[in-house]
């Protein structure tokens, strides 16, 4: 469970106009695909960073499995892994294999177990034939897949994905969602996905909607569909859902 209780946060240079996350409360459970939506600058990545414990809150509390992720990250490693919005910020290895091995080295695994996990994860993300490839030679989409694979290889309990499909082609996106679906529903992985793409929104089973640092909506996909225009106007509401509702209204 990830719980935000009355969380406020601001970056250091607080002025009247600067961004502020405003007393945000929610809880997210494993077993379903949790999604965060909101326009540019609404606070999605900020919430993702707070979940991972990359920075402390100014007031309120964040807990992951009942523990403070900031304190935990400082002292004994992460509670929730994060895949950053920009793949360039995340890659640390010179080759695909090195990058996949990097996080594993601190987990105290045997050499055989590490090797096994790397091969399996690389294959799952379509990187199996690129293990010796210098990271610099990868395409933008391949780098994004590598970032995802390098976190997943550590088998964290929760993973926060910040715009994970932005560089992926339509086929890789379908594969990405297949993997997420399998891990969430069959391997007990807790998942939070930040994405503004309408096609991704349709995959979310629970939705948090942010606008200017305020949590405007939280609920299921069905509840989001039923929310009024005063909520929908703040988000990239899928065209097909609008048609669906028009049709339903006509047949009512
Ligand atoms: N390191 C930082 N220092 C100061 N201000 C920041 C920092 N990171 C983000 N901000 C500001 O906080 C606000 C929210 O940023 P955040 O990155 O959380 O938005 P976002 O919803 O992820 O946007 P996007 O869709 O563009 O990724 C923005 O106004 C941004 O300028
Ligand atoms: Mg962002």
PDB file of C-alpha atoms in Angstrom, residues 29-220:
ATOM      1  CA  UNK A  29      -3.109  -0.835  -3.422  1.00  0.00           C
ATOM      2  CA  UNK A  30      -1.432  -3.636  -5.358  1.00  0.00           C
ATOM      3  CA  UNK A  31      -3.537  -5.855  -7.597  1.00  0.00           C
ATOM      4  CA  UNK A  32      -4.657  -3.165 -10.015  1.00  0.00           C
ATOM      5  CA  UNK A  33      -3.036  -0.726 -12.428  1.00  0.00           C
ATOM      6  CA  UNK A  34      -2.812   2.669 -10.732  1.00  0.00           C
ATOM      7  CA  UNK A  35      -2.508   5.670 -13.031  1.00  0.00           C
ATOM      8  CA  UNK A  36      -1.638   9.329 -12.491  1.00  0.00           C
ATOM      9  CA  UNK A  37      -2.921  11.909 -14.974  1.00  0.00           C
ATOM     10  CA  UNK A  38      -2.719  15.699 -15.237  1.00  0.00           C
ATOM     11  CA  UNK A  39      -1.406  18.394 -17.554  1.00  0.00           C
ATOM     12  CA  UNK A  40       2.209  19.564 -17.833  1.00  0.00           C
ATOM     13  CA  UNK A  41       3.459  20.911 -14.519  1.00  0.00           C
ATOM     14  CA  UNK A  42       0.477  19.575 -12.543  1.00  0.00           C
ATOM     15  CA  UNK A  43       2.778  17.646 -10.174  1.00  0.00           C
ATOM     16  CA  UNK A  44       2.754  14.081 -11.534  1.00  0.00           C
ATOM     17  CA  UNK A  45       6.527  13.576 -11.482  1.00  0.00           C
ATOM     18  CA  UNK A  46       6.740  15.302  -8.103  1.00  0.00           C
ATOM     19  CA  UNK A  47       4.282  12.777  -6.655  1.00  0.00           C
ATOM     20  CA  UNK A  48       6.248   9.947  -8.322  1.00  0.00           C
ATOM     21  CA  UNK A  49       9.511  11.187  -6.723  1.00  0.00           C
ATOM     22  CA  UNK A  50       7.873  11.495  -3.291  1.00  0.00           C
ATOM     23  CA  UNK A  51       6.552   7.914  -3.545  1.00  0.00           C
ATOM     24  CA  UNK A  52      10.091   6.696  -4.189  1.00  0.00           C
ATOM     25  CA  UNK A  53      11.526   8.769  -1.339  1.00  0.00           C
ATOM     26  CA  UNK A  54      13.823  10.877  -3.533  1.00  0.00           C
ATOM     27  CA  UNK A  55      12.897  13.960  -1.499  1.00  0.00           C
ATOM     28  CA  UNK A  56      11.217  14.552   1.875  1.00  0.00           C
ATOM     29  CA  UNK A  57       7.720  16.076   2.186  1.00  0.00           C
ATOM     30  CA  UNK A  58       7.232  19.500   3.796  1.00  0.00           C
ATOM     31  CA  UNK A  59       4.199  18.353   5.774  1.00  0.00           C
ATOM     32  CA  UNK A  60       1.995  15.284   6.035  1.00  0.00           C
ATOM     33  CA  UNK A  61       3.257  11.724   5.611  1.00  0.00           C
ATOM     34  CA  UNK A  62       4.076   9.320   2.795  1.00  0.00           C
ATOM     35  CA  UNK A  63       4.252   5.617   3.604  1.00  0.00           C
ATOM     36  CA  UNK A  64       5.018   2.562   1.499  1.00  0.00           C
ATOM     37  CA  UNK A  65       4.253  -0.707   3.368  1.00  0.00           C
ATOM     38  CA  UNK A  66       3.861   1.505   6.446  1.00  0.00           C
ATOM     39  CA  UNK A  67       7.427   2.862   6.139  1.00  0.00           C
ATOM     40  CA  UNK A  68       8.731   6.301   5.207  1.00  0.00           C
ATOM     41  CA  UNK A  69      10.305   5.872   1.721  1.00  0.00           C
ATOM     42  CA  UNK A  70      12.675   8.867   2.173  1.00  0.00           C
ATOM     43  CA  UNK A  71      14.112   7.524   5.414  1.00  0.00           C
ATOM     44  CA  UNK A  72      14.295   4.026   3.956  1.00  0.00           C
ATOM     45  CA  UNK A  73      16.103   5.179   0.791  1.00  0.00           C
ATOM     46  CA  UNK A  74      18.742   6.979   2.895  1.00  0.00           C
ATOM     47  CA  UNK A  75      19.386   3.992   5.136  1.00  0.00           C
ATOM     48  CA  UNK A  76      18.618   0.707   3.429  1.00  0.00           C
ATOM     49  CA  UNK A  77      17.549   1.008  -0.205  1.00  0.00           C
ATOM     50  CA  UNK A  78      14.322   1.754  -2.014  1.00  0.00           C
ATOM     51  CA  UNK A  79      10.804   0.571  -1.186  1.00  0.00           C
ATOM     52  CA  UNK A  80       9.464   1.554  -4.602  1.00  0.00           C
ATOM     53  CA  UNK A  81      11.586   1.617  -7.775  1.00  0.00           C
ATOM     54  CA  UNK A  82      11.158   4.473 -10.239  1.00  0.00           C
ATOM     55  CA  UNK A  83      11.557   4.736 -13.988  1.00  0.00           C
ATOM     56  CA  UNK A  84      12.228   8.373 -14.778  1.00  0.00           C
ATOM     57  CA  UNK A  85      10.571  10.431 -17.486  1.00  0.00           C
ATOM     58  CA  UNK A  86      13.879  10.922 -19.305  1.00  0.00           C
ATOM     59  CA  UNK A  87      15.781   7.647 -19.979  1.00  0.00           C
ATOM     60  CA  UNK A  88      19.078   9.554 -20.250  1.00  0.00           C
ATOM     61  CA  UNK A  89      18.868  10.326 -16.496  1.00  0.00           C
ATOM     62  CA  UNK A  90      18.696   6.701 -15.529  1.00  0.00           C
ATOM     63  CA  UNK A  91      21.187   4.707 -17.570  1.00  0.00           C
ATOM     64  CA  UNK A  92      24.437   4.058 -15.701  1.00  0.00           C
ATOM     65  CA  UNK A  93      26.050   1.103 -17.493  1.00  0.00           C
ATOM     66  CA  UNK A  94      28.236   1.326 -20.606  1.00  0.00           C
ATOM     67  CA  UNK A  95      26.513  -1.711 -22.149  1.00  0.00           C
ATOM     68  CA  UNK A  96      23.006  -3.135 -21.832  1.00  0.00           C
ATOM     69  CA  UNK A  97      24.297  -6.004 -19.682  1.00  0.00           C
ATOM     70  CA  UNK A  98      26.240  -3.677 -17.362  1.00  0.00           C
ATOM     71  CA  UNK A  99      23.200  -1.479 -16.905  1.00  0.00           C
ATOM     72  CA  UNK A 100      21.032  -4.477 -16.035  1.00  0.00           C
ATOM     73  CA  UNK A 101      23.709  -5.745 -13.602  1.00  0.00           C
ATOM     74  CA  UNK A 102      24.247  -2.410 -11.842  1.00  0.00           C
ATOM     75  CA  UNK A 103      21.283  -2.462  -9.437  1.00  0.00           C
ATOM     76  CA  UNK A 104      21.649  -6.194  -8.840  1.00  0.00           C
ATOM     77  CA  UNK A 105      25.173  -5.875  -7.489  1.00  0.00           C
ATOM     78  CA  UNK A 106      23.908  -4.473  -4.181  1.00  0.00           C
ATOM     79  CA  UNK A 107      21.294  -7.164  -3.670  1.00  0.00           C
ATOM     80  CA  UNK A 108      23.730  -9.872  -2.571  1.00  0.00           C
ATOM     81  CA  UNK A 109      22.689 -12.406  -5.230  1.00  0.00           C
ATOM     82  CA  UNK A 110      24.876 -15.266  -6.423  1.00  0.00           C
ATOM     83  CA  UNK A 111      26.600 -14.827  -9.790  1.00  0.00           C
ATOM     84  CA  UNK A 112      24.393 -17.550 -11.304  1.00  0.00           C
ATOM     85  CA  UNK A 113      21.172 -15.912 -10.053  1.00  0.00           C
ATOM     86  CA  UNK A 114      22.284 -12.511 -11.394  1.00  0.00           C
ATOM     87  CA  UNK A 115      23.092 -14.002 -14.784  1.00  0.00           C
ATOM     88  CA  UNK A 116      19.757 -15.811 -14.902  1.00  0.00           C
ATOM     89  CA  UNK A 117      17.759 -12.687 -14.020  1.00  0.00           C
ATOM     90  CA  UNK A 118      19.628 -10.576 -16.600  1.00  0.00           C
ATOM     91  CA  UNK A 119      19.027 -13.046 -19.427  1.00  0.00           C
ATOM     92  CA  UNK A 120      15.361 -13.506 -18.531  1.00  0.00           C
ATOM     93  CA  UNK A 121      14.618  -9.790 -18.134  1.00  0.00           C
ATOM     94  CA  UNK A 122      16.512  -8.784 -21.283  1.00  0.00           C
ATOM     95  CA  UNK A 123      14.520 -11.342 -23.274  1.00  0.00           C
ATOM     96  CA  UNK A 124      11.222 -10.136 -21.789  1.00  0.00           C
ATOM     97  CA  UNK A 125      11.916  -6.564 -22.907  1.00  0.00           C
ATOM     98  CA  UNK A 126      13.216  -7.461 -26.369  1.00  0.00           C
ATOM     99  CA  UNK A 127      16.829  -6.670 -25.441  1.00  0.00           C
ATOM    100  CA  UNK A 128      18.135 -10.249 -25.520  1.00  0.00           C
ATOM    101  CA  UNK A 129      20.292  -9.789 -28.613  1.00  0.00           C
ATOM    102  CA  UNK A 130      21.663  -6.435 -27.414  1.00  0.00           C
ATOM    103  CA  UNK A 131      23.340  -7.465 -24.144  1.00  0.00           C
ATOM    104  CA  UNK A 132      26.873  -6.547 -25.331  1.00  0.00           C
ATOM    105  CA  UNK A 133      25.689  -3.422 -27.178  1.00  0.00           C
ATOM    106  CA  UNK A 134      27.055  -0.061 -25.962  1.00  0.00           C
ATOM    107  CA  UNK A 135      24.135   1.902 -24.523  1.00  0.00           C
ATOM    108  CA  UNK A 136      25.088   4.883 -26.699  1.00  0.00           C
ATOM    109  CA  UNK A 137      24.092   2.864 -29.795  1.00  0.00           C
ATOM    110  CA  UNK A 138      20.513   2.223 -28.617  1.00  0.00           C
ATOM    111  CA  UNK A 139      17.506   4.042 -30.037  1.00  0.00           C
ATOM    112  CA  UNK A 140      15.345   6.243 -27.774  1.00  0.00           C
ATOM    113  CA  UNK A 141      12.764   3.471 -27.416  1.00  0.00           C
ATOM    114  CA  UNK A 142      15.400   0.825 -26.677  1.00  0.00           C
ATOM    115  CA  UNK A 143      16.861   3.110 -23.979  1.00  0.00           C
ATOM    116  CA  UNK A 144      13.413   3.458 -22.439  1.00  0.00           C
ATOM    117  CA  UNK A 145      12.976  -0.326 -22.451  1.00  0.00           C
ATOM    118  CA  UNK A 146      16.416  -0.703 -20.854  1.00  0.00           C
ATOM    119  CA  UNK A 147      15.439   1.700 -18.040  1.00  0.00           C
ATOM    120  CA  UNK A 148      12.298  -0.313 -17.388  1.00  0.00           C
ATOM    121  CA  UNK A 149      14.198  -3.623 -17.540  1.00  0.00           C
ATOM    122  CA  UNK A 150      16.972  -2.354 -15.218  1.00  0.00           C
ATOM    123  CA  UNK A 151      14.423  -1.596 -12.499  1.00  0.00           C
ATOM    124  CA  UNK A 152      12.295  -4.692 -13.074  1.00  0.00           C
ATOM    125  CA  UNK A 153      15.366  -6.972 -12.895  1.00  0.00           C
ATOM    126  CA  UNK A 154      15.674  -6.035  -9.201  1.00  0.00           C
ATOM    127  CA  UNK A 155      12.167  -7.448  -8.617  1.00  0.00           C
ATOM    128  CA  UNK A 156      10.917  -4.541  -6.517  1.00  0.00           C
ATOM    129  CA  UNK A 157       7.545  -4.766  -4.748  1.00  0.00           C
ATOM    130  CA  UNK A 158       6.372  -1.466  -6.283  1.00  0.00           C
ATOM    131  CA  UNK A 159       7.445   0.297  -9.468  1.00  0.00           C
ATOM    132  CA  UNK A 160       6.561   3.874 -10.371  1.00  0.00           C
ATOM    133  CA  UNK A 161       6.706   4.492 -14.131  1.00  0.00           C
ATOM    134  CA  UNK A 162       6.939   8.154 -15.174  1.00  0.00           C
ATOM    135  CA  UNK A 163       5.729   8.412 -18.802  1.00  0.00           C
ATOM    136  CA  UNK A 164       7.130   4.952 -19.652  1.00  0.00           C
ATOM    137  CA  UNK A 165       5.727   4.665 -23.164  1.00  0.00           C
ATOM    138  CA  UNK A 166       6.553   8.133 -24.519  1.00  0.00           C
ATOM    139  CA  UNK A 167       9.445   6.890 -26.722  1.00  0.00           C
ATOM    140  CA  UNK A 168       8.008   3.477 -27.580  1.00  0.00           C
ATOM    141  CA  UNK A 169       6.604   2.479 -30.973  1.00  0.00           C
ATOM    142  CA  UNK A 170       3.028   1.110 -31.048  1.00  0.00           C
ATOM    143  CA  UNK A 171       4.223  -2.526 -30.996  1.00  0.00           C
ATOM    144  CA  UNK A 172       6.541  -1.988 -28.029  1.00  0.00           C
ATOM    145  CA  UNK A 173       3.684  -0.196 -26.242  1.00  0.00           C
ATOM    146  CA  UNK A 174       1.462  -3.232 -26.657  1.00  0.00           C
ATOM    147  CA  UNK A 175       4.273  -5.451 -25.318  1.00  0.00           C
ATOM    148  CA  UNK A 176       4.850  -3.066 -22.411  1.00  0.00           C
ATOM    149  CA  UNK A 177       1.188  -3.256 -21.378  1.00  0.00           C
ATOM    150  CA  UNK A 178       1.170  -7.069 -21.695  1.00  0.00           C
ATOM    151  CA  UNK A 179       4.125  -7.262 -19.300  1.00  0.00           C
ATOM    152  CA  UNK A 180       2.547  -4.809 -16.845  1.00  0.00           C
ATOM    153  CA  UNK A 181      -0.738  -6.663 -16.942  1.00  0.00           C
ATOM    154  CA  UNK A 182       0.958  -9.974 -16.221  1.00  0.00           C
ATOM    155  CA  UNK A 183       3.126  -8.604 -13.387  1.00  0.00           C
ATOM    156  CA  UNK A 184       0.270  -6.741 -11.707  1.00  0.00           C
ATOM    157  CA  UNK A 185      -2.293  -9.504 -11.941  1.00  0.00           C
ATOM    158  CA  UNK A 186      -0.078 -12.608 -11.588  1.00  0.00           C
ATOM    159  CA  UNK A 187       3.198 -11.603  -9.866  1.00  0.00           C
ATOM    160  CA  UNK A 188       2.023  -9.274  -7.089  1.00  0.00           C
ATOM    161  CA  UNK A 189       3.838  -6.204  -8.479  1.00  0.00           C
ATOM    162  CA  UNK A 190       2.493  -2.855  -7.292  1.00  0.00           C
ATOM    163  CA  UNK A 191       2.389  -0.419 -10.200  1.00  0.00           C
ATOM    164  CA  UNK A 192       1.826   3.311 -10.571  1.00  0.00           C
ATOM    165  CA  UNK A 193       1.968   4.707 -14.091  1.00  0.00           C
ATOM    166  CA  UNK A 194       2.186   8.386 -14.966  1.00  0.00           C
ATOM    167  CA  UNK A 195       0.986   9.040 -18.494  1.00  0.00           C
ATOM    168  CA  UNK A 196      -1.108  11.542 -20.354  1.00  0.00           C
ATOM    169  CA  UNK A 197      -1.738   9.358 -23.376  1.00  0.00           C
ATOM    170  CA  UNK A 198      -5.441   8.636 -23.880  1.00  0.00           C
ATOM    171  CA  UNK A 199      -4.626   5.047 -24.882  1.00  0.00           C
ATOM    172  CA  UNK A 200      -2.800   4.529 -21.562  1.00  0.00           C
ATOM    173  CA  UNK A 201      -5.666   6.073 -19.603  1.00  0.00           C
ATOM    174  CA  UNK A 202      -7.918   3.297 -20.871  1.00  0.00           C
ATOM    175  CA  UNK A 203      -5.603   0.747 -19.174  1.00  0.00           C
ATOM    176  CA  UNK A 204      -5.802   2.318 -15.702  1.00  0.00           C
ATOM    177  CA  UNK A 205      -7.985   0.584 -13.184  1.00  0.00           C
ATOM    178  CA  UNK A 206      -7.597   3.306 -10.564  1.00  0.00           C
ATOM    179  CA  UNK A 207      -6.913   6.939 -11.401  1.00  0.00           C
ATOM    180  CA  UNK A 208      -5.442   9.937  -9.583  1.00  0.00           C
ATOM    181  CA  UNK A 209      -5.975  13.210 -11.461  1.00  0.00           C
ATOM    182  CA  UNK A 210      -3.832  16.260 -10.609  1.00  0.00           C
ATOM    183  CA  UNK A 211      -4.195  19.898 -11.578  1.00  0.00           C
ATOM    184  CA  UNK A 212      -1.819  22.630 -10.306  1.00  0.00           C
ATOM    185  CA  UNK A 213      -0.655  20.489  -7.390  1.00  0.00           C
ATOM    186  CA  UNK A 214      -4.171  19.596  -6.209  1.00  0.00           C
ATOM    187  CA  UNK A 215      -5.653  16.105  -6.384  1.00  0.00           C
ATOM    188  CA  UNK A 216      -8.855  16.819  -8.334  1.00  0.00           C
ATOM    189  CA  UNK A 217      -9.986  13.254  -8.864  1.00  0.00           C
ATOM    190  CA  UNK A 218      -9.419   9.816  -7.373  1.00  0.00           C
ATOM    191  CA  UNK A 219     -11.432   6.751  -8.215  1.00  0.00           C
ATOM    192  CA  UNK A 220     -11.909   3.872 -10.625  1.00  0.00           C
TER     193      UNK A 220
END
